[in-house]
Amino acid sequence: MQRVEFDQDSTSAVNPVDDSSLTVEQAIANLHHQDKGLRYYAAWWLGRFRVRIPEAVTVLIEALEDEADRTSDDGYPLRRNAARALGKLGDTRAVPGLIACLDCSDYYVREAAAQSLGMLGDTTSIPGLMKLLAGGCADAIPIPGLPHLAQPYDAAIEALGALDAREAVSLIQPFLEHPMELLQYAACRSMYQITQNPIYGDRLIQALKNEKLQLRRAALADLGAIGYIKAADAIALTLAENSLKLISLKGLLESEVKQTGDTLSADAIRVMDLMDNLL
Amino acid sequence: MIATTDLLAQKLIQAVEEADSSLRLLTAVQNLAQARINAAIPTLIQVLGYNNPGAAVAAVDGLILIGEPVVSPLLEKLDDYNYGARAWAVRALAGIGDPRGLNTLLVAAKTDFAMSVRRAAAKGLGNLHWHQLPPEQVETSLLEALEALIQVSQDHEWIVRYAAVVGLAALLNVTSTRPDWQARIIAQFEQMLTTDDNLAVCSRIRLAQQSN
């Protein structure tokens, strides 16, 4: 029973008490609806509301092979949404289908699959993700007329970091020097996760001072994802929305608390002080 | 001396009114905010409605610095505001802590559709300057804030629940004459620890328990 609403400084917020446009049963049924708009929406909805039930996973896995819904440039909208949703449902039954999507002709399907494989944490996806980086920085150049590179390098790099893929270090490392800052940040994030070397975390702290807001936001997300506790003060001082700083600090806090357990460390308390002041 | 202050105020206000770019507006509002002068109040309030987040943040900071004299004009304008401006006004009221803002914060914490407003209002409800109320109103007002915060501590957004915990923790410190209310807050914390699956919220509860 949920309705989606928009917040002034967050991407979305949900009000679970309100009437909804869909129920779980309807959403699952709608994935076979003849209206492709309803199929597309249902796939998104199942992920958004984390409908972690086997029937939902099953229909979404089927939707990864959808042929009916195509965009004018041969994209697969339903596959994209199904791949995104499966990452959020935490069921590793989706892994083989998502690995197959890494070879899909649609860039956005490959991107969604890479992101979701990073979330699902199954190391069998490492070779497929490494293949996306095969050409290295030489191939990672803008394609005239397209808003993206040849491969979703950032998604693949981040997924490999989340999977702690030591074997991918030599593929990821060159991206630390890629001309696009976003790819450098992705490489820093990933290299930090794999090696725990602070030089990568420190580079992301520097990135919080980038003159472009979009890049400062990316660095906030990366630091939150790696839970780099040394970044706490720098995060609080970044010129960006409080909501994004709070999410980043939440990442630091949770990573700290997971390490220290029930006794709150001085660092955890410091992060909460910073969060209190950003409310 | 007075004449110089007036002249300065006039120049700073004029700079805000004449700003012809987003960056100039931001700088002008920051300068006006830092001057901390009552004459700036109408201009700073007006900036909240400009749909310019950077300038609005600076204006909110300026209004909080001025404090109490801001509350009446802000409350008077509140109803006419568009949504965006109202959200900024709630943040300013929460930051100032004047108890005349209580009703506005109660409504905002419980019903505003933006989580950024609910979270600011929730924190504000814990940090009102209760001693500024007539003594006979203190208890009823505290109880209203307490009940609202207990409700808000079940919000569906983690950050709003986090802010409600911050608010409740602050109330714990000002309700020493009412052990029954303190017991309610403590019980609410205990209950949240068993049901809330958000690690950040639970950590903030543990901090509140630890500092009490």
Short mmCIF file of C-alpha atoms in Angstrom, two decimals:
data_model
loop_
_atom_site.label_atom_id
_atom_site.label_comp_id
_atom_site.label_asym_id
_atom_site.label_seq_id
_atom_site.Cartn_x
_atom_site.Cartn_y
_atom_site.Cartn_z
CA MET A 1 0.00 0.00 0.00
CA GLN A 2 2.45 2.63 -1.07
CA ARG A 3 2.53 5.79 -3.05
CA VAL A 4 5.57 7.59 -4.31
CA GLU A 5 6.18 11.21 -3.58
CA PHE A 6 8.99 13.60 -4.29
CA ASP A 7 11.06 15.53 -1.83
CA GLN A 8 12.74 18.85 -2.43
CA ASP A 9 16.20 17.54 -1.71
CA SER A 10 16.08 13.84 -2.14
CA THR A 11 15.30 11.71 -5.09
CA SER A 12 12.18 10.24 -3.65
CA ALA A 13 10.35 9.44 -0.48
CA VAL A 14 7.66 6.96 0.26
CA ASN A 15 4.61 7.16 2.38
CA PRO A 16 3.60 3.65 3.39
CA VAL A 17 0.30 4.64 4.99
CA ASP A 18 -1.22 6.10 1.86
CA ASP A 19 -3.27 4.29 -0.73
CA SER A 20 -1.23 2.77 -3.43
CA SER A 21 -1.31 2.45 -7.14
CA LEU A 22 -0.32 -1.24 -6.91
CA THR A 23 -0.32 -4.24 -4.62
CA VAL A 24 2.37 -6.92 -4.62
CA GLU A 25 0.08 -9.39 -6.39
CA GLN A 26 -0.87 -6.83 -9.03
CA ALA A 27 2.72 -5.84 -9.66
CA ILE A 28 3.75 -9.46 -10.18
CA ALA A 29 0.77 -10.06 -12.48
CA ASN A 30 1.45 -6.82 -14.35
CA LEU A 31 4.83 -8.10 -15.49
CA HIS A 32 2.83 -10.21 -17.95
CA HIS A 33 0.35 -7.45 -18.78
CA GLN A 34 -0.14 -6.64 -22.43
CA ASP A 35 0.44 -2.94 -21.72
CA LYS A 36 4.20 -2.53 -21.82
CA GLY A 37 3.96 0.66 -19.77
CA LEU A 38 2.43 -1.33 -16.93
CA ARG A 39 5.11 -4.03 -17.24
CA TYR A 40 7.84 -1.41 -17.09
CA TYR A 41 6.30 0.27 -14.06
CA ALA A 42 5.71 -3.04 -12.23
CA ALA A 43 9.38 -4.01 -12.61
CA TRP A 44 10.48 -0.71 -11.13
CA TRP A 45 7.88 -0.96 -8.36
CA LEU A 46 8.97 -4.42 -7.20
CA GLY A 47 12.52 -3.14 -6.75
CA ARG A 48 11.57 0.17 -5.21
CA PHE A 49 9.48 -1.49 -2.52
CA ARG A 50 11.93 -4.34 -2.02
CA VAL A 51 9.39 -7.06 -2.66
CA ARG A 52 11.69 -9.89 -1.61
CA ILE A 53 9.45 -12.81 -2.43
CA PRO A 54 10.41 -15.70 -4.73
CA GLU A 55 7.53 -15.11 -7.20
CA ALA A 56 8.70 -11.53 -7.77
CA VAL A 57 12.28 -12.66 -8.38
CA THR A 58 11.10 -15.32 -10.81
CA VAL A 59 9.10 -12.95 -13.01
CA LEU A 60 11.88 -10.38 -12.96
CA ILE A 61 14.46 -12.98 -14.06
CA GLU A 62 12.15 -13.86 -16.98
CA ALA A 63 11.90 -10.17 -17.85
CA LEU A 64 15.69 -10.04 -18.34
CA GLU A 65 15.06 -11.84 -21.64
CA ASP A 66 12.16 -9.69 -22.77
CA GLU A 67 12.02 -9.03 -26.51
CA ALA A 68 8.71 -7.20 -26.74
CA ASP A 69 9.61 -3.80 -25.31
CA ARG A 70 12.09 -1.91 -27.50
CA THR A 71 13.05 1.74 -27.77
CA SER A 72 13.61 3.46 -31.11
CA ASP A 73 17.37 2.96 -30.70
CA ASP A 74 17.02 -0.77 -29.93
CA GLY A 75 17.14 -0.42 -26.16
CA TYR A 76 15.37 -2.84 -23.83
CA PRO A 77 13.47 -0.74 -21.24
CA LEU A 78 11.91 -3.69 -19.38
CA ARG A 79 15.23 -5.54 -19.15
CA ARG A 80 16.81 -2.39 -17.68
CA ASN A 81 14.20 -2.07 -14.95
CA ALA A 82 14.20 -5.78 -14.19
CA ALA A 83 18.00 -5.79 -13.87
CA ARG A 84 17.86 -2.76 -11.54
CA ALA A 85 15.13 -4.32 -9.41
CA LEU A 86 16.91 -7.66 -9.02
CA GLY A 87 19.90 -5.98 -7.38
CA LYS A 88 17.63 -4.70 -4.65
CA LEU A 89 15.94 -7.99 -3.88
CA GLY A 90 19.05 -9.81 -2.65
CA ASP A 91 18.26 -13.17 -4.30
CA THR A 92 21.31 -14.76 -5.95
CA ARG A 93 19.09 -16.83 -8.24
CA ALA A 94 19.25 -13.69 -10.39
CA VAL A 95 23.03 -13.87 -10.85
CA PRO A 96 23.27 -16.05 -14.03
CA GLY A 97 20.64 -13.97 -15.84
CA LEU A 98 22.38 -10.75 -14.83
CA ILE A 99 25.77 -12.09 -15.96
CA ALA A 100 24.17 -12.81 -19.36
CA CYS A 101 22.94 -9.19 -19.42
CA LEU A 102 26.57 -7.98 -19.30
CA ASP A 103 26.70 -8.97 -22.99
CA CYS A 104 23.42 -7.28 -23.93
CA SER A 105 23.56 -4.89 -26.88
CA ASP A 106 21.88 -2.18 -24.75
CA TYR A 107 24.41 -0.16 -22.72
CA TYR A 108 21.86 0.63 -20.02
CA VAL A 109 21.04 -3.04 -19.50
CA ARG A 110 24.77 -3.76 -19.06
CA GLU A 111 25.05 -0.86 -16.63
CA ALA A 112 22.06 -1.97 -14.54
CA ALA A 113 23.31 -5.57 -14.50
CA ALA A 114 26.79 -4.53 -13.35
CA GLN A 115 25.33 -2.41 -10.54
CA SER A 116 23.03 -5.18 -9.40
CA LEU A 117 25.77 -7.83 -9.50
CA GLY A 118 27.82 -5.60 -7.20
CA MET A 119 24.90 -5.49 -4.77
CA LEU A 120 24.23 -9.22 -4.85
CA GLY A 121 27.75 -10.03 -3.71
CA ASP A 122 28.17 -13.26 -5.67
CA THR A 123 31.79 -13.64 -6.77
CA THR A 124 30.89 -15.79 -9.79
CA SER A 125 30.11 -12.53 -11.59
CA ILE A 126 33.71 -11.27 -11.30
CA PRO A 127 34.97 -12.63 -14.67
CA GLY A 128 32.01 -11.15 -16.57
CA LEU A 129 32.52 -7.76 -14.91
CA MET A 130 36.26 -7.85 -15.65
CA LYS A 131 35.48 -8.42 -19.32
CA LEU A 132 33.77 -5.01 -19.43
CA LEU A 133 37.08 -3.38 -18.49
CA ALA A 134 39.10 -5.43 -20.95
CA GLY A 135 40.13 -2.60 -23.31
CA GLY A 136 41.35 -0.45 -20.41
CA CYS A 137 41.47 3.35 -20.56
CA ALA A 138 42.34 3.26 -24.26
CA ASP A 139 38.84 2.04 -25.06
CA ALA A 140 37.16 4.17 -22.40
CA ILE A 141 36.70 7.23 -24.56
CA PRO A 142 33.57 9.20 -25.48
CA ILE A 143 31.59 7.93 -28.44
CA PRO A 144 30.47 10.75 -30.75
CA GLY A 145 26.74 11.32 -30.48
CA LEU A 146 26.27 9.14 -27.38
CA PRO A 147 25.97 10.32 -23.80
CA HIS A 148 28.02 7.41 -22.47
CA LEU A 149 31.26 5.51 -23.06
CA ALA A 150 31.51 2.10 -24.74
CA GLN A 151 30.97 0.27 -21.46
CA PRO A 152 29.53 1.17 -18.05
CA TYR A 153 33.07 1.35 -16.67
CA ASP A 154 32.11 3.08 -13.44
CA ALA A 155 29.43 0.50 -12.61
CA ALA A 156 31.79 -2.39 -13.40
CA ILE A 157 34.64 -0.90 -11.36
CA GLU A 158 32.38 -0.23 -8.38
CA ALA A 159 30.88 -3.71 -8.54
CA LEU A 160 34.34 -5.29 -8.59
CA GLY A 161 35.26 -3.25 -5.53
CA ALA A 162 32.11 -4.33 -3.71
CA LEU A 163 32.97 -7.94 -4.59
CA ASP A 164 36.51 -7.48 -3.22
CA ALA A 165 37.90 -8.71 -6.53
CA ARG A 166 41.65 -8.82 -5.91
CA GLU A 167 42.22 -10.37 -9.31
CA ALA A 168 40.82 -7.21 -10.93
CA VAL A 169 43.27 -4.73 -9.33
CA SER A 170 45.52 -4.42 -12.38
CA LEU A 171 42.46 -3.73 -14.57
CA ILE A 172 41.03 -1.13 -12.20
CA GLN A 173 44.25 0.70 -11.35
CA PRO A 174 44.72 2.47 -14.75
CA PHE A 175 41.33 4.16 -14.27
CA LEU A 176 42.82 6.15 -11.36
CA GLU A 177 44.36 8.29 -14.12
CA HIS A 178 41.40 8.34 -16.52
CA PRO A 179 40.63 11.87 -17.79
CA MET A 180 37.07 11.68 -16.43
CA GLU A 181 36.96 12.44 -12.71
CA LEU A 182 33.95 10.19 -12.16
CA LEU A 183 35.93 7.18 -13.34
CA GLN A 184 38.89 8.19 -11.15
CA TYR A 185 36.54 8.32 -8.16
CA ALA A 186 35.05 4.94 -9.00
CA ALA A 187 38.57 3.51 -9.19
CA CYS A 188 39.52 5.12 -5.84
CA ARG A 189 36.43 3.69 -4.20
CA SER A 190 37.03 0.25 -5.59
CA MET A 191 40.77 0.21 -4.89
CA TYR A 192 40.09 1.28 -1.31
CA GLN A 193 37.59 -1.52 -0.82
CA ILE A 194 40.01 -4.10 -2.17
CA THR A 195 43.28 -2.85 -0.63
CA GLN A 196 42.16 -0.72 2.36
CA ASN A 197 44.98 1.64 1.41
CA PRO A 198 44.17 5.16 2.74
CA ILE A 199 45.70 6.94 -0.26
CA TYR A 200 42.51 6.12 -2.18
CA GLY A 201 40.21 7.36 0.57
CA ASP A 202 42.27 10.52 0.87
CA ARG A 203 41.91 11.18 -2.85
CA LEU A 204 38.13 11.04 -2.42
CA ILE A 205 38.39 13.57 0.44
CA GLN A 206 40.20 15.86 -2.01
CA ALA A 207 37.39 15.28 -4.49
CA LEU A 208 34.94 16.86 -2.02
CA LYS A 209 36.55 20.17 -2.99
CA ASN A 210 35.98 19.75 -6.72
CA GLU A 211 34.42 22.87 -8.17
CA LYS A 212 31.60 20.92 -9.82
CA LEU A 213 28.66 20.11 -7.55
CA GLN A 214 27.90 16.90 -9.45
CA LEU A 215 31.40 15.59 -8.69
CA ARG A 216 31.25 16.62 -5.03
CA ARG A 217 28.00 14.67 -4.80
CA ALA A 218 29.67 11.63 -6.38
CA ALA A 219 32.54 11.82 -3.88
CA LEU A 220 30.04 12.01 -1.01
CA ALA A 221 28.36 8.85 -2.24
CA ASP A 222 31.71 7.06 -2.70
CA LEU A 223 32.98 7.96 0.77
CA GLY A 224 29.70 6.83 2.31
CA ALA A 225 29.93 3.56 0.40
CA ILE A 226 33.44 2.78 1.66
CA GLY A 227 32.72 4.11 5.17
CA TYR A 228 35.97 6.10 5.26
CA ILE A 229 35.89 7.41 8.81
CA LYS A 230 38.69 9.95 8.31
CA ALA A 231 36.42 11.83 5.90
CA ALA A 232 33.79 12.74 8.51
CA ASP A 233 34.69 16.40 9.02
CA ALA A 234 35.37 17.01 5.35
CA ILE A 235 31.96 15.56 4.47
CA ALA A 236 30.21 17.86 6.93
CA LEU A 237 31.96 20.87 5.37
CA THR A 238 31.30 19.98 1.71
CA LEU A 239 29.29 22.47 -0.30
CA ALA A 240 26.34 20.19 -1.08
CA GLU A 241 22.87 19.38 0.16
CA ASN A 242 22.57 18.35 3.81
CA SER A 243 20.54 15.32 2.77
CA LEU A 244 23.44 13.94 0.75
CA LYS A 245 25.94 14.68 3.52
CA LEU A 246 23.69 12.87 5.99
CA ILE A 247 23.52 9.78 3.78
CA SER A 248 27.29 9.83 3.38
CA LEU A 249 27.84 10.17 7.14
CA LYS A 250 25.34 7.38 7.72
CA GLY A 251 27.63 5.16 5.63
CA LEU A 252 30.59 6.08 7.85
CA LEU A 253 28.62 5.56 11.05
CA GLU A 254 27.25 2.18 10.05
CA SER A 255 30.61 0.89 8.89
CA GLU A 256 32.19 2.06 12.17
CA VAL A 257 29.46 0.51 14.32
CA LYS A 258 29.68 -2.79 12.44
CA GLN A 259 33.36 -2.94 13.35
CA THR A 260 33.09 -1.87 16.98
CA GLY A 261 29.82 -3.51 17.99
CA ASP A 262 27.69 -2.36 20.89
CA THR A 263 30.15 0.04 22.48
CA LEU A 264 30.05 3.29 20.59
CA SER A 265 33.54 4.41 19.63
CA ALA A 266 34.72 8.01 19.87
CA ASP A 267 34.63 8.13 16.06
CA ALA A 268 31.02 6.92 15.97
CA ILE A 269 30.00 9.59 18.47
CA ARG A 270 31.85 12.25 16.49
CA VAL A 271 30.00 11.25 13.30
CA MET A 272 26.65 11.45 15.12
CA ASP A 273 27.50 14.94 16.42
CA LEU A 274 28.15 16.03 12.85
CA MET A 275 24.88 14.44 11.71
CA ASP A 276 22.89 16.11 14.49
CA ASN A 277 24.15 19.48 13.27
CA LEU A 278 23.05 18.83 9.70
CA LEU A 279 19.43 18.00 10.54
CA MET B 1 26.77 55.53 14.94
CA ILE B 2 23.13 54.74 14.26
CA ALA B 3 23.36 56.57 10.96
CA THR B 4 26.34 54.46 9.88
CA THR B 5 24.54 51.23 10.75
CA ASP B 6 21.49 52.34 8.80
CA LEU B 7 23.59 53.25 5.84
CA LEU B 8 25.36 49.90 5.92
CA ALA B 9 22.05 48.05 6.21
CA GLN B 10 20.68 49.99 3.27
CA LYS B 11 23.69 49.14 1.12
CA LEU B 12 23.58 45.44 2.01
CA ILE B 13 19.85 45.21 1.33
CA GLN B 14 20.24 47.04 -1.94
CA ALA B 15 22.91 44.58 -3.01
CA VAL B 16 20.46 41.70 -2.49
CA GLU B 17 17.72 43.49 -4.43
CA GLU B 18 20.01 44.35 -7.31
CA ALA B 19 21.77 40.98 -7.60
CA ASP B 20 21.51 39.92 -11.23
CA SER B 21 23.06 36.46 -11.01
CA SER B 22 22.69 33.50 -8.75
CA LEU B 23 26.25 33.87 -7.48
CA ARG B 24 25.89 37.61 -6.78
CA LEU B 25 22.65 36.92 -4.95
CA LEU B 26 24.34 34.28 -2.80
CA THR B 27 27.22 36.61 -1.90
CA ALA B 28 24.87 39.52 -1.18
CA VAL B 29 22.64 37.37 1.04
CA GLN B 30 25.66 35.99 2.88
CA ASN B 31 26.92 39.54 3.54
CA LEU B 32 23.51 40.69 4.72
CA ALA B 33 23.12 37.59 6.90
CA GLN B 34 26.47 38.13 8.58
CA ALA B 35 25.60 41.74 9.46
CA ARG B 36 23.04 40.37 11.94
CA ILE B 37 20.80 43.44 11.82
CA ASN B 38 17.06 43.59 12.42
CA ALA B 39 16.57 45.80 9.36
CA ALA B 40 17.56 42.80 7.26
CA ILE B 41 14.62 40.65 8.40
CA PRO B 42 12.08 41.42 5.63
CA THR B 43 14.70 40.99 2.92
CA LEU B 44 16.01 37.71 4.34
CA ILE B 45 12.46 36.39 4.64
CA GLN B 46 11.80 37.40 1.06
CA VAL B 47 14.86 35.47 -0.13
CA LEU B 48 13.32 32.24 1.22
CA GLY B 49 10.81 32.48 -1.62
CA TYR B 50 13.35 32.93 -4.43
CA ASN B 51 13.75 29.24 -5.25
CA ASN B 52 17.52 29.56 -4.90
CA PRO B 53 18.73 26.92 -2.42
CA GLY B 54 22.17 28.44 -1.86
CA ALA B 55 20.73 31.86 -1.06
CA ALA B 56 17.97 30.31 1.06
CA VAL B 57 20.52 28.45 3.21
CA ALA B 58 22.38 31.72 3.77
CA ALA B 59 19.13 33.53 4.59
CA VAL B 60 18.10 30.83 7.08
CA ASP B 61 21.52 31.13 8.77
CA GLY B 62 21.08 34.90 8.91
CA LEU B 63 17.57 34.66 10.37
CA ILE B 64 18.77 32.21 13.04
CA LEU B 65 21.60 34.59 13.96
CA ILE B 66 19.13 37.44 14.47
CA GLY B 67 16.90 35.14 16.48
CA GLU B 68 13.83 36.18 18.44
CA PRO B 69 12.86 39.34 16.45
CA VAL B 70 12.47 37.15 13.38
CA VAL B 71 9.77 34.91 14.82
CA SER B 72 6.70 37.16 14.51
CA PRO B 73 7.29 38.29 10.92
CA LEU B 74 8.15 34.74 9.92
CA LEU B 75 4.97 33.29 11.47
CA GLU B 76 2.88 36.05 9.89
CA LYS B 77 4.15 35.26 6.42
CA LEU B 78 4.05 31.49 6.78
CA ASP B 79 0.57 30.88 5.41
CA ASP B 80 1.05 32.86 2.22
CA TYR B 81 4.19 30.99 1.34
CA ASN B 82 4.68 28.58 -1.44
CA TYR B 83 5.81 25.17 -0.34
CA GLY B 84 9.53 25.73 -0.84
CA ALA B 85 9.60 28.92 1.16
CA ARG B 86 7.58 27.36 3.97
CA ALA B 87 10.13 24.57 4.28
CA TRP B 88 12.91 27.12 4.72
CA ALA B 89 10.83 29.06 7.24
CA VAL B 90 10.33 25.89 9.30
CA ARG B 91 14.09 25.35 9.29
CA ALA B 92 14.63 28.89 10.52
CA LEU B 93 12.03 28.49 13.28
CA ALA B 94 13.59 25.20 14.35
CA GLY B 95 17.00 26.85 14.49
CA ILE B 96 15.84 29.86 16.51
CA GLY B 97 14.04 27.74 19.11
CA ASP B 98 11.50 30.37 20.10
CA PRO B 99 8.51 28.51 21.57
CA ARG B 100 6.05 30.62 19.55
CA GLY B 101 7.12 28.37 16.67
CA LEU B 102 5.80 25.29 18.51
CA ASN B 103 2.57 24.83 16.55
CA THR B 104 4.25 25.29 13.21
CA LEU B 105 6.90 22.74 14.13
CA LEU B 106 4.30 20.25 15.42
CA VAL B 107 2.40 20.36 12.14
CA ALA B 108 5.56 20.26 10.04
CA ALA B 109 7.10 17.32 11.90
CA LYS B 110 3.94 15.24 11.65
CA THR B 111 2.56 16.12 8.23
CA ASP B 112 5.02 17.83 5.91
CA PHE B 113 5.61 15.77 2.78
CA ALA B 114 9.31 16.58 2.56
CA MET B 115 11.55 14.54 4.81
CA SER B 116 14.04 17.40 5.04
CA VAL B 117 11.34 19.55 6.65
CA ARG B 118 10.11 16.79 8.96
CA ARG B 119 13.63 16.11 10.15
CA ALA B 120 14.38 19.80 10.82
CA ALA B 121 11.09 20.21 12.66
CA ALA B 122 11.67 17.07 14.75
CA LYS B 123 15.05 18.27 15.90
CA GLY B 124 13.57 21.74 16.55
CA LEU B 125 10.81 20.31 18.76
CA GLY B 126 13.45 19.02 21.16
CA ASN B 127 15.33 22.27 21.27
CA LEU B 128 12.73 24.95 21.98
CA HIS B 129 13.59 27.48 24.68
CA TRP B 130 10.92 26.29 27.08
CA HIS B 131 11.82 28.82 29.81
CA GLN B 132 10.58 31.61 27.55
CA LEU B 133 7.02 30.33 27.92
CA PRO B 134 4.69 31.52 30.66
CA PRO B 135 5.21 28.97 33.49
CA GLU B 136 1.65 27.64 33.24
CA GLN B 137 2.17 26.72 29.58
CA VAL B 138 5.45 24.88 29.93
CA GLU B 139 4.03 21.48 30.81
CA THR B 140 1.31 21.36 28.14
CA SER B 141 3.77 22.50 25.49
CA LEU B 142 6.38 19.95 26.51
CA LEU B 143 3.78 17.22 26.44
CA GLU B 144 2.67 18.24 22.94
CA ALA B 145 6.25 18.12 21.72
CA LEU B 146 6.83 14.77 23.42
CA GLU B 147 3.77 13.18 21.88
CA ALA B 148 4.54 14.54 18.45
CA LEU B 149 8.09 13.21 18.65
CA ILE B 150 6.94 9.77 19.72
CA GLN B 151 4.70 9.74 16.67
CA VAL B 152 7.46 11.03 14.40
CA SER B 153 9.88 8.41 15.73
CA GLN B 154 7.82 5.95 13.64
CA ASP B 155 8.27 7.91 10.40
CA HIS B 156 9.06 5.77 7.36
CA GLU B 157 12.26 7.69 6.58
CA TRP B 158 15.30 6.76 8.68
CA ILE B 159 16.58 10.33 8.81
CA VAL B 160 13.30 11.59 10.29
CA ARG B 161 13.37 8.86 12.94
CA TYR B 162 17.00 9.79 13.61
CA ALA B 163 15.97 13.44 14.10
CA ALA B 164 13.09 12.37 16.36
CA VAL B 165 15.58 10.50 18.54
CA VAL B 166 17.71 13.66 18.70
CA GLY B 167 14.59 15.60 19.72
CA LEU B 168 13.52 13.04 22.32
CA ALA B 169 17.04 12.90 23.76
CA ALA B 170 16.91 16.67 24.24
CA LEU B 171 13.49 16.41 25.94
CA LEU B 172 14.90 13.82 28.32
CA ASN B 173 17.17 16.53 29.66
CA VAL B 174 14.45 19.11 30.27
CA THR B 175 11.75 16.88 31.80
CA SER B 176 13.48 16.07 35.11
CA THR B 177 10.37 17.22 37.01
CA ARG B 178 8.28 14.65 35.16
CA PRO B 179 9.79 11.19 35.66
CA ASP B 180 6.68 9.69 34.06
CA TRP B 181 7.47 11.46 30.78
CA GLN B 182 11.11 10.48 30.99
CA ALA B 183 9.97 6.89 31.44
CA ARG B 184 7.90 7.18 28.24
CA ILE B 185 10.90 8.42 26.29
CA ILE B 186 13.11 5.65 27.68
CA ALA B 187 10.46 3.03 26.88
CA GLN B 188 10.12 4.41 23.35
CA PHE B 189 13.89 4.08 22.86
CA GLU B 190 13.82 0.50 24.11
CA GLN B 191 10.98 -0.35 21.80
CA MET B 192 12.67 1.21 18.78
CA LEU B 193 15.85 -0.75 19.48
CA THR B 194 13.90 -3.96 19.11
CA THR B 195 11.95 -2.97 16.00
CA ASP B 196 14.00 -0.43 14.01
CA ASP B 197 16.25 -2.08 11.45
CA ASN B 198 18.25 1.05 10.72
CA LEU B 199 21.70 0.86 12.24
CA ALA B 200 22.23 4.65 12.27
CA VAL B 201 18.94 5.22 14.14
CA CYS B 202 19.75 2.48 16.67
CA SER B 203 23.24 3.90 17.21
CA ARG B 204 21.77 7.33 17.92
CA ILE B 205 19.40 5.76 20.47
CA ARG B 206 22.32 4.06 22.17
CA LEU B 207 24.17 7.38 22.31
CA ALA B 208 21.11 8.98 23.90
CA GLN B 209 20.87 6.19 26.46
CA GLN B 210 24.57 6.41 27.18
CA SER B 211 24.57 10.18 27.75
CA ASN B 212 21.63 10.00 30.09
#
